[in-house]
């Protein structure tokens, strides 16, 4: 599949003609292999979650035994969800995550509302949160005994966003190499922690595992919140579906990367938590400001500095994976006319969706500016699980409405049903447990996208096109991008 060179200049103000088109979208990108696919899943899932979430999961589960069971169950649930996505991704081999599945199963409106919510809030705010975690861990060693100033962490986070966005705009291959390197780095620190835990267990450090189920939480809401925090650490299992068109062999690589990557993360998470409990009681773990750092100080001293260093590597790699996939959703949405067309254009020299990546990076920087955006993310998390459940429902719907589609991977439909039920629980549990107006505000924001959908997508008003034509033309010249074109 050859990529013809683009030798013609982009659209010029004098002609107002469309710019050159890149022949064949799949050829427009550097293709991603199985190893890079596994690294994308593992590298995006293992961010700061495993170093932060153990406190929350233990807090709500109440004891060591149920805490470890919940970590295992979260891995099983993530695997079930990913298997649903494996069938969807090999049945509809388009990039953009859930977006093309919603288009096929439910139509344009549902797909648009998903892209509107994810592009404007979920993806860029997640990118911002990960880079803020990176900035906090990176700057803490320079401010011993106190927290780093807020302006320092925000400026460092903004710099990280600029660097990561630039890497992804320069080259898909370079972004893949960066992802592979930082995935290897985070697996190294996990192996160090797990290895230290095994040595301590062999030395008889098992006091915290006796009576492991004493104090187990019995509240239905508390167990639900424990799962919620555990699943947050596992989030990212669907990342490969955002770049399906860029996989060398999606029918082989997508399911294989899922089957290898997610169980690997599950084993790592459970063993890391076992290692934590070899040196910390439940009370000590709950009081620790940074669980992994406390573990390093007690077990790895004087080499304990490697833990925060590798946590920095971990968060940077996770941020790179988030940026890598987020740009593809913006690109896919722009290609279908649900976002402005310029966002679907590809750089004619580097074959990257530069406008989409830059748009996501700019939004992420805006989300860094507020004093605290964690509250915003918490309230929009229920929307993320709503879309996960909707994707599983799309699989069930298309079993009946699109029987003609080829399904290289076909899972038992009962697994999709379980995923729908779990998603419904995760969406409704926090609302029922603590109903707040913020959930209503989030719902209003999601459906507010219809205000733009009706005139610009459904009616395609002429005055909107007239406004966007010169803007698109000048942006095309500025960024040296062109629309992709499929070849038969």
Short mmCIF file of C-alpha atoms in Angstrom, two decimals:
data_model
loop_
_atom_site.label_atom_id
_atom_site.label_comp_id
_atom_site.label_asym_id
_atom_site.label_seq_id
_atom_site.Cartn_x
_atom_site.Cartn_y
_atom_site.Cartn_z
CA UNK A 1 0.00 0.00 0.00
CA UNK A 2 2.18 2.83 -1.29
CA UNK A 3 1.88 6.42 -0.13
CA UNK A 4 2.15 8.76 -3.11
CA UNK A 5 4.07 11.91 -2.31
CA UNK A 6 2.06 15.13 -2.07
CA UNK A 7 3.98 17.54 -4.28
CA UNK A 8 1.22 20.09 -4.93
CA UNK A 9 0.82 23.11 -2.66
CA UNK A 10 -2.23 23.36 -0.40
CA UNK A 11 -5.26 25.48 -1.23
CA UNK A 12 -4.36 29.03 -2.25
CA UNK A 13 -6.51 32.10 -1.58
CA UNK A 14 -6.59 32.91 -5.31
CA UNK A 15 -8.23 29.69 -6.49
CA UNK A 16 -10.46 28.67 -3.56
CA UNK A 17 -10.10 25.10 -4.83
CA UNK A 18 -9.73 22.10 -2.53
CA UNK A 19 -6.18 21.26 -1.56
CA UNK A 20 -4.41 18.03 -2.53
CA UNK A 21 -5.82 14.83 -1.16
CA UNK A 22 -3.87 12.01 0.43
CA UNK A 23 -4.82 8.88 -1.46
CA UNK A 24 -6.10 6.17 0.92
CA UNK A 25 -6.57 6.86 4.58
CA UNK A 26 -4.90 3.73 5.84
CA UNK A 27 -1.80 4.53 3.86
CA UNK A 28 -1.87 8.07 5.27
CA UNK A 29 -0.55 6.83 8.60
CA UNK A 30 2.48 4.83 9.65
CA UNK A 31 1.04 1.44 10.59
CA UNK A 32 1.19 0.10 14.16
CA UNK A 33 2.20 -3.51 14.88
CA UNK A 34 1.26 -5.97 17.62
CA UNK A 35 4.04 -4.96 20.04
CA UNK A 36 3.20 -1.27 19.76
CA UNK A 37 -0.48 -2.13 20.17
CA UNK A 38 0.20 -4.02 23.41
CA UNK A 39 2.39 -1.15 24.62
CA UNK A 40 -0.39 1.34 23.85
CA UNK A 41 -2.91 -0.62 25.93
CA UNK A 42 -0.54 -1.38 28.81
CA UNK A 43 1.12 2.04 28.71
CA UNK A 44 -2.17 3.93 28.80
CA UNK A 45 -3.78 1.75 31.47
CA UNK A 46 -0.79 1.88 33.83
CA UNK A 47 -0.62 5.56 34.66
CA UNK A 48 -0.72 7.03 38.14
CA UNK A 49 -3.73 4.86 39.07
CA UNK A 50 -1.86 1.91 40.57
CA UNK A 51 0.15 4.35 42.71
CA UNK A 52 -2.95 6.27 43.93
CA UNK A 53 -6.07 4.08 43.72
CA UNK A 54 -5.01 1.38 46.28
CA UNK A 55 -5.97 3.83 49.05
CA UNK A 56 -9.45 4.44 47.65
CA UNK A 57 -10.16 0.77 46.92
CA UNK A 58 -9.03 -0.24 50.44
CA UNK A 59 -11.00 2.61 52.02
CA UNK A 60 -14.30 1.48 50.50
CA UNK A 61 -13.70 -2.30 50.66
CA UNK A 62 -12.62 -2.19 54.31
CA UNK A 63 -10.05 -5.01 54.43
CA UNK A 64 -7.11 -6.61 52.62
CA UNK A 65 -9.02 -9.66 51.31
CA UNK A 66 -11.91 -7.88 49.59
CA UNK A 67 -9.47 -5.21 48.34
CA UNK A 68 -7.44 -7.83 46.43
CA UNK A 69 -10.62 -9.52 45.18
CA UNK A 70 -11.93 -6.20 43.87
CA UNK A 71 -8.67 -5.51 42.03
CA UNK A 72 -8.96 -8.94 40.41
CA UNK A 73 -12.65 -8.49 39.58
CA UNK A 74 -11.95 -5.08 38.01
CA UNK A 75 -9.40 -6.76 35.73
CA UNK A 76 -11.96 -9.40 34.75
CA UNK A 77 -14.58 -6.72 34.00
CA UNK A 78 -12.07 -4.75 31.93
CA UNK A 79 -11.25 -7.91 29.98
CA UNK A 80 -14.97 -8.55 29.34
CA UNK A 81 -15.38 -5.00 28.06
CA UNK A 82 -12.29 -5.29 25.89
CA UNK A 83 -13.54 -8.57 24.37
CA UNK A 84 -16.74 -6.75 23.35
CA UNK A 85 -14.55 -4.10 21.74
CA UNK A 86 -12.49 -6.81 20.01
CA UNK A 87 -15.63 -8.02 18.21
CA UNK A 88 -16.69 -4.46 17.38
CA UNK A 89 -13.20 -3.45 16.21
CA UNK A 90 -12.74 -6.43 13.89
CA UNK A 91 -16.30 -6.09 12.56
CA UNK A 92 -16.06 -2.33 11.88
CA UNK A 93 -12.42 -1.53 11.16
CA UNK A 94 -12.61 2.23 11.53
CA UNK A 95 -10.67 4.46 13.90
CA UNK A 96 -12.39 6.59 16.51
CA UNK A 97 -13.21 4.22 19.38
CA UNK A 98 -16.93 3.88 20.04
CA UNK A 99 -17.80 6.54 17.46
CA UNK A 100 -18.12 4.32 14.32
CA UNK A 101 -19.96 1.64 16.32
CA UNK A 102 -22.58 4.16 17.46
CA UNK A 103 -22.90 5.43 13.89
CA UNK A 104 -23.61 1.91 12.65
CA UNK A 105 -25.89 0.77 15.50
CA UNK A 106 -27.79 3.88 16.59
CA UNK A 107 -27.28 6.48 13.89
CA UNK A 108 -25.79 9.92 13.57
CA UNK A 109 -27.27 11.65 16.64
CA UNK A 110 -25.94 9.20 19.25
CA UNK A 111 -22.51 9.15 17.56
CA UNK A 112 -22.47 12.94 17.51
CA UNK A 113 -23.37 13.27 21.21
CA UNK A 114 -20.61 10.79 22.06
CA UNK A 115 -18.02 12.69 20.01
CA UNK A 116 -19.24 16.04 21.40
CA UNK A 117 -18.88 14.89 25.03
CA UNK A 118 -15.64 12.96 24.57
CA UNK A 119 -13.83 15.49 22.37
CA UNK A 120 -14.87 18.57 24.35
CA UNK A 121 -14.54 17.20 27.89
CA UNK A 122 -13.57 13.57 28.53
CA UNK A 123 -10.40 13.22 26.43
CA UNK A 124 -8.78 16.65 26.93
CA UNK A 125 -9.61 16.80 30.64
CA UNK A 126 -8.20 13.29 31.13
CA UNK A 127 -5.05 14.41 29.27
CA UNK A 128 -4.84 17.42 31.60
CA UNK A 129 -5.28 15.35 34.77
CA UNK A 130 -2.53 12.90 33.76
CA UNK A 131 -0.07 15.69 32.95
CA UNK A 132 -0.90 17.42 36.26
CA UNK A 133 -0.04 14.14 38.05
CA UNK A 134 3.19 14.01 36.05
CA UNK A 135 4.01 17.61 36.98
CA UNK A 136 3.34 17.04 40.67
CA UNK A 137 5.60 13.98 40.90
CA UNK A 138 8.29 15.65 38.75
CA UNK A 139 8.41 18.85 40.81
CA UNK A 140 8.05 17.40 44.33
CA UNK A 141 11.79 16.47 44.72
CA UNK A 142 12.70 20.15 44.22
CA UNK A 143 10.47 21.22 47.14
CA UNK A 144 11.41 18.89 50.04
CA UNK A 145 9.09 19.09 53.03
CA UNK A 146 6.30 20.95 51.22
CA UNK A 147 4.07 20.77 48.21
CA UNK A 148 5.29 22.46 45.01
CA UNK A 149 3.61 25.79 44.14
CA UNK A 150 0.48 25.44 42.02
CA UNK A 151 1.87 27.72 39.30
CA UNK A 152 4.92 25.43 38.95
CA UNK A 153 2.87 22.25 38.50
CA UNK A 154 0.52 23.94 36.04
CA UNK A 155 3.34 25.37 33.93
CA UNK A 156 5.14 22.00 33.94
CA UNK A 157 1.89 20.24 32.96
CA UNK A 158 1.35 22.71 30.11
CA UNK A 159 4.93 22.13 28.93
CA UNK A 160 4.33 18.36 28.99
CA UNK A 161 1.18 18.79 26.88
CA UNK A 162 3.10 20.87 24.33
CA UNK A 163 5.94 18.32 24.15
CA UNK A 164 3.64 15.29 23.85
CA UNK A 165 1.43 16.98 21.24
CA UNK A 166 4.51 17.98 19.23
CA UNK A 167 5.86 14.40 19.32
CA UNK A 168 2.54 13.03 18.04
CA UNK A 169 2.34 15.69 15.32
CA UNK A 170 5.87 14.94 14.12
CA UNK A 171 5.54 11.20 13.57
CA UNK A 172 3.32 8.24 14.39
CA UNK A 173 6.47 6.08 14.51
CA UNK A 174 8.17 8.46 16.97
CA UNK A 175 5.06 8.52 19.18
CA UNK A 176 5.01 4.70 19.11
CA UNK A 177 8.70 4.55 20.10
CA UNK A 178 8.05 6.96 22.99
CA UNK A 179 5.09 4.83 24.09
CA UNK A 180 7.13 1.62 23.92
CA UNK A 181 10.00 3.14 25.92
CA UNK A 182 7.82 4.48 28.75
CA UNK A 183 5.77 1.28 28.86
CA UNK A 184 9.01 -0.66 29.37
CA UNK A 185 10.01 1.81 32.09
CA UNK A 186 6.76 1.40 34.03
CA UNK A 187 6.93 -2.40 33.74
CA UNK A 188 10.45 -2.24 35.20
CA UNK A 189 9.30 -0.37 38.34
CA UNK A 190 6.36 -2.74 38.71
CA UNK A 191 8.75 -5.71 38.49
CA UNK A 192 10.96 -4.06 41.15
CA UNK A 193 7.99 -3.58 43.50
CA UNK A 194 6.60 -7.08 42.86
CA UNK A 195 10.06 -8.66 43.23
CA UNK A 196 10.60 -6.89 46.55
CA UNK A 197 7.15 -8.05 47.69
CA UNK A 198 7.93 -11.69 46.81
CA UNK A 199 11.19 -11.52 48.77
CA UNK A 200 9.38 -10.08 51.80
CA UNK A 201 6.69 -12.77 51.59
CA UNK A 202 9.43 -15.42 51.47
CA UNK A 203 10.88 -13.84 54.62
CA UNK A 204 7.55 -14.34 56.39
CA UNK A 205 6.06 -10.84 56.15
CA UNK A 206 2.48 -12.16 56.05
CA UNK A 207 0.97 -10.56 59.17
CA UNK A 208 -1.37 -8.31 57.18
CA UNK A 209 -2.84 -11.28 55.31
CA UNK A 210 -4.06 -13.07 58.43
CA UNK A 211 -7.76 -12.39 59.10
CA UNK A 212 -7.79 -10.64 55.71
CA UNK A 213 -11.57 -10.33 55.64
CA UNK A 214 -12.06 -8.75 59.07
CA UNK A 215 -13.79 -5.40 58.72
CA UNK A 216 -15.09 -6.09 55.21
CA UNK A 217 -17.53 -3.41 54.03
CA UNK A 218 -21.09 -4.72 53.70
CA UNK A 219 -22.68 -1.60 52.24
CA UNK A 220 -23.82 -2.03 48.64
CA UNK A 221 -22.83 1.57 47.88
CA UNK A 222 -19.35 1.22 49.46
CA UNK A 223 -18.52 -1.87 47.41
CA UNK A 224 -19.72 -0.03 44.30
CA UNK A 225 -17.44 2.92 45.06
CA UNK A 226 -14.51 0.53 45.59
CA UNK A 227 -15.15 -0.93 42.12
CA UNK A 228 -15.47 2.58 40.71
CA UNK A 229 -12.01 3.55 41.96
CA UNK A 230 -10.45 0.26 40.86
CA UNK A 231 -11.91 0.53 37.38
CA UNK A 232 -10.57 4.08 37.12
CA UNK A 233 -7.05 2.61 37.44
CA UNK A 234 -7.91 0.11 34.67
CA UNK A 235 -9.31 2.75 32.32
CA UNK A 236 -7.66 2.72 28.90
CA UNK A 237 -8.47 -0.87 27.87
CA UNK A 238 -10.32 0.43 24.79
CA UNK A 239 -7.49 2.61 23.47
CA UNK A 240 -6.51 0.39 20.55
CA UNK A 241 -9.99 0.76 19.04
CA UNK A 242 -9.25 4.45 18.48
CA UNK A 243 -6.50 3.60 15.96
CA UNK A 244 -7.98 0.50 14.24
CA UNK A 245 -7.22 1.88 10.75
CA UNK A 246 -3.54 2.22 11.66
CA UNK A 247 -3.05 -1.40 12.74
CA UNK A 248 -1.05 -3.53 10.32
CA UNK A 249 -3.49 -6.43 10.72
CA UNK A 250 -6.49 -5.40 12.86
CA UNK A 251 -8.13 -8.83 12.61
CA UNK A 252 -5.08 -10.40 14.29
CA UNK A 253 -3.43 -7.60 16.25
CA UNK A 254 -6.51 -6.09 17.96
CA UNK A 255 -7.77 -9.24 19.74
CA UNK A 256 -4.23 -10.48 20.45
CA UNK A 257 -3.15 -7.16 22.00
CA UNK A 258 -6.28 -7.21 24.20
CA UNK A 259 -5.82 -10.83 25.30
CA UNK A 260 -2.14 -10.22 26.13
CA UNK A 261 -2.24 -6.65 27.44
CA UNK A 262 -5.18 -6.55 29.86
CA UNK A 263 -4.45 -9.82 31.77
CA UNK A 264 -0.84 -8.59 32.05
CA UNK A 265 -2.04 -5.35 33.66
CA UNK A 266 -4.40 -7.30 35.96
CA UNK A 267 -1.59 -9.57 37.22
CA UNK A 268 0.67 -6.52 37.74
CA UNK A 269 -2.00 -4.63 39.71
CA UNK A 270 -2.85 -7.54 42.02
CA UNK A 271 0.81 -8.39 42.72
CA UNK A 272 1.70 -4.74 43.35
CA UNK A 273 -1.09 -4.51 45.94
CA UNK A 274 0.14 -7.73 47.58
CA UNK A 275 3.61 -6.15 47.76
CA UNK A 276 2.19 -3.01 49.40
CA UNK A 277 0.52 -5.08 52.13
CA UNK A 278 3.77 -6.87 52.98
CA UNK A 279 5.20 -3.65 54.47
CA UNK A 280 2.13 -1.54 55.33
CA UNK A 281 -0.89 -2.20 57.49
CA UNK A 282 -4.28 -1.03 56.24
CA UNK A 283 -4.06 2.04 58.49
CA UNK A 284 -0.56 2.94 57.28
CA UNK A 285 -1.57 2.52 53.65
CA UNK A 286 -4.61 4.76 54.09
CA UNK A 287 -2.48 7.46 55.78
CA UNK A 288 0.28 7.35 53.16
CA UNK A 289 0.34 10.45 50.89
CA UNK A 290 1.85 8.36 48.05
CA UNK A 291 1.66 4.59 48.54
CA UNK A 292 4.39 3.64 46.05
CA UNK A 293 6.80 6.25 47.44
CA UNK A 294 6.19 5.05 51.02
CA UNK A 295 6.87 1.48 49.87
CA UNK A 296 10.12 2.61 48.21
CA UNK A 297 11.27 4.49 51.32
CA UNK A 298 10.77 1.40 53.49
CA UNK A 299 12.08 -1.30 51.17
CA UNK A 300 14.41 0.21 48.58
CA UNK A 301 16.33 2.81 50.64
CA UNK A 302 18.86 4.27 49.73
CA UNK A 303 17.70 3.68 46.15
CA UNK A 304 14.12 4.75 46.97
CA UNK A 305 14.44 7.71 44.58
CA UNK A 306 13.82 5.37 41.63
CA UNK A 307 10.13 5.02 42.60
CA UNK A 308 9.08 8.68 42.07
CA UNK A 309 11.32 8.82 38.98
CA UNK A 310 9.56 5.85 37.39
CA UNK A 311 6.14 7.19 38.45
CA UNK A 312 7.04 10.28 36.40
CA UNK A 313 7.89 7.99 33.46
CA UNK A 314 4.62 6.14 33.98
CA UNK A 315 2.43 9.25 33.92
CA UNK A 316 4.28 10.70 30.92
CA UNK A 317 3.76 7.48 28.96
CA UNK A 318 0.10 7.37 29.92
CA UNK A 319 -0.34 10.99 28.79
CA UNK A 320 1.34 10.16 25.46
CA UNK A 321 -1.07 7.26 24.92
CA UNK A 322 -4.05 9.46 25.77
CA UNK A 323 -2.94 12.11 23.24
CA UNK A 324 -2.18 9.47 20.59
CA UNK A 325 -5.72 8.08 20.66
CA UNK A 326 -7.67 11.28 21.37
CA UNK A 327 -6.50 12.86 18.12
CA UNK A 328 -7.95 9.92 16.16
CA UNK A 329 -11.45 10.48 17.55
CA UNK A 330 -11.33 14.15 16.59
CA UNK A 331 -10.06 13.11 13.15
CA UNK A 332 -12.82 10.50 12.67
CA UNK A 333 -15.53 12.90 13.82
CA UNK A 334 -14.30 15.64 11.49
CA UNK A 335 -14.22 13.15 8.60
CA UNK A 336 -17.93 12.37 9.12
CA UNK A 337 -18.88 16.06 9.32
CA UNK A 338 -19.58 16.07 13.07
CA UNK A 339 -16.68 18.43 13.68
CA UNK A 340 -15.21 21.06 11.38
CA UNK A 341 -13.56 19.45 8.34
CA UNK A 342 -10.11 20.87 9.01
CA UNK A 343 -9.87 18.49 12.00
CA UNK A 344 -9.98 15.50 9.63
CA UNK A 345 -7.02 16.72 7.54
CA UNK A 346 -3.60 15.03 7.55
CA UNK A 347 -0.17 16.60 7.29
CA UNK A 348 1.02 16.02 3.73
CA UNK A 349 4.65 15.36 4.75
CA UNK A 350 4.38 13.60 8.11
CA UNK A 351 1.06 11.78 7.61
CA UNK A 352 -0.25 12.64 11.10
CA UNK A 353 -3.67 14.14 11.99
CA UNK A 354 -1.96 17.33 13.20
CA UNK A 355 -5.08 19.59 13.40
CA UNK A 356 -6.92 17.05 15.55
CA UNK A 357 -3.94 16.58 17.87
CA UNK A 358 -3.39 20.33 18.25
CA UNK A 359 -7.10 20.87 18.98
CA UNK A 360 -7.02 18.25 21.75
CA UNK A 361 -3.82 19.73 23.20
CA UNK A 362 -5.22 23.28 23.27
CA UNK A 363 -8.36 22.10 25.09
CA UNK A 364 -6.19 20.18 27.60
CA UNK A 365 -4.22 23.35 28.39
CA UNK A 366 -7.49 25.22 29.01
CA UNK A 367 -8.53 22.50 31.47
CA UNK A 368 -5.30 23.00 33.42
CA UNK A 369 -6.15 26.65 34.16
CA UNK A 370 -8.94 26.07 36.77
CA UNK A 371 -7.83 25.57 40.36
CA UNK A 372 -9.21 22.04 40.56
CA UNK A 373 -10.70 20.03 37.70
CA UNK A 374 -10.82 16.70 39.59
CA UNK A 375 -14.40 17.47 40.60
CA UNK A 376 -15.35 17.97 36.96
CA UNK A 377 -13.75 14.65 36.00
CA UNK A 378 -15.54 12.81 38.81
CA UNK A 379 -18.92 14.02 37.67
CA UNK A 380 -18.24 13.21 34.02
CA UNK A 381 -16.93 9.71 34.83
CA UNK A 382 -20.46 8.40 34.89
CA UNK A 383 -20.81 9.57 31.27
CA UNK A 384 -17.75 7.48 30.31
CA UNK A 385 -19.29 4.32 31.73
CA UNK A 386 -22.59 5.18 30.09
CA UNK A 387 -20.81 5.12 26.72
CA UNK A 388 -19.02 1.84 27.59
CA UNK A 389 -22.41 0.26 28.29
CA UNK A 390 -23.85 1.76 25.13
CA UNK A 391 -21.02 0.20 23.09
CA UNK A 392 -21.82 -3.24 24.55
CA UNK A 393 -25.48 -2.61 23.75
CA UNK A 394 -24.48 -1.67 20.18
CA UNK A 395 -22.84 -5.09 19.85
CA UNK A 396 -26.09 -6.78 20.92
CA UNK A 397 -28.19 -4.58 18.61
CA UNK A 398 -26.00 -5.30 15.57
CA UNK A 399 -26.28 -9.05 16.18
CA UNK A 400 -29.87 -8.56 14.99
CA UNK A 401 -29.71 -5.52 12.68
CA UNK A 402 -26.38 -6.22 10.90
CA UNK A 403 -26.20 -10.00 10.58
CA UNK A 404 -24.49 -9.50 7.20
CA UNK A 405 -21.31 -8.04 8.73
CA UNK A 406 -18.28 -10.34 8.92
CA UNK A 407 -17.25 -11.07 12.52
CA UNK A 408 -13.68 -12.48 12.70
CA UNK A 409 -14.04 -12.37 16.51
CA UNK A 410 -17.43 -13.36 17.93
CA UNK A 411 -17.98 -13.48 21.68
CA UNK A 412 -20.97 -14.98 23.56
CA UNK A 413 -23.68 -12.32 23.62
CA UNK A 414 -24.17 -12.93 27.35
CA UNK A 415 -20.77 -11.26 27.99
CA UNK A 416 -22.04 -8.09 26.30
CA UNK A 417 -25.20 -8.32 28.44
CA UNK A 418 -23.10 -8.51 31.62
CA UNK A 419 -21.14 -5.46 30.47
CA UNK A 420 -24.38 -3.52 29.93
CA UNK A 421 -25.64 -4.41 33.43
CA UNK A 422 -22.31 -3.52 35.09
CA UNK A 423 -22.22 -0.18 33.25
CA UNK A 424 -25.79 0.62 34.33
CA UNK A 425 -24.81 -0.07 37.93
CA UNK A 426 -21.68 2.09 37.74
CA UNK A 427 -23.63 4.94 36.16
CA UNK A 428 -26.55 4.84 38.59
CA UNK A 429 -24.82 3.86 41.87
CA UNK A 430 -23.09 7.20 42.60
CA UNK A 431 -26.17 9.16 41.55
CA UNK A 432 -28.47 7.11 43.81
CA UNK A 433 -25.94 7.05 46.67
CA UNK A 434 -25.24 10.79 46.60
CA UNK A 435 -27.60 12.62 44.23
CA UNK A 436 -26.21 16.03 43.33
CA UNK A 437 -27.12 18.73 40.83
CA UNK A 438 -23.75 18.39 39.10
CA UNK A 439 -24.91 15.13 37.48
CA UNK A 440 -27.85 17.01 36.02
CA UNK A 441 -25.53 19.74 34.74
CA UNK A 442 -23.38 17.10 33.02
CA UNK A 443 -26.44 15.56 31.38
CA UNK A 444 -27.57 18.99 30.19
CA UNK A 445 -24.11 19.61 28.71
CA UNK A 446 -24.18 16.29 26.83
CA UNK A 447 -27.54 17.06 25.22
CA UNK A 448 -26.64 20.71 24.62
CA UNK A 449 -24.61 19.42 21.69
CA UNK A 450 -27.92 19.08 19.82
CA UNK A 451 -28.04 22.89 19.61
CA UNK A 452 -25.07 22.73 17.22
CA UNK A 453 -26.08 19.42 15.62
CA UNK A 454 -29.36 20.63 14.11
CA UNK A 455 -28.12 23.64 12.08
CA UNK A 456 -24.56 22.55 11.25
CA UNK A 457 -24.79 18.76 10.84
CA UNK A 458 -28.43 17.96 10.07
CA UNK A 459 -29.40 21.08 8.06
CA UNK A 460 -25.87 21.97 6.88
CA UNK A 461 -26.66 25.70 6.74
CA UNK A 462 -24.92 27.56 3.91
CA UNK A 463 -23.80 30.49 6.02
CA UNK A 464 -21.83 28.12 8.26
CA UNK A 465 -19.95 26.81 5.24
CA UNK A 466 -19.26 30.33 4.01
CA UNK A 467 -17.74 31.25 7.38
CA UNK A 468 -15.63 28.09 7.60
CA UNK A 469 -14.31 28.08 4.01
CA UNK A 470 -11.72 30.90 4.38
CA UNK A 471 -10.82 29.72 7.91
CA UNK A 472 -10.22 26.17 6.65
CA UNK A 473 -8.23 27.48 3.69
CA UNK A 474 -5.85 29.56 5.82
CA UNK A 475 -5.43 26.84 8.44
CA UNK A 476 -4.65 24.38 5.64
CA UNK A 477 -1.92 26.68 4.39
CA UNK A 478 -0.57 27.28 7.90
CA UNK A 479 -0.36 23.61 8.93
CA UNK A 480 0.41 22.14 5.49
CA UNK A 481 -2.47 19.65 5.69
CA UNK A 482 -4.79 18.05 3.15
CA UNK A 483 -8.00 16.02 3.27
CA UNK A 484 -7.58 12.25 2.99
CA UNK A 485 -9.25 10.41 0.15
CA UNK A 486 -10.10 6.73 0.03
CA UNK A 487 -9.20 4.81 -3.05
CA UNK A 488 -11.26 1.86 -4.21
#
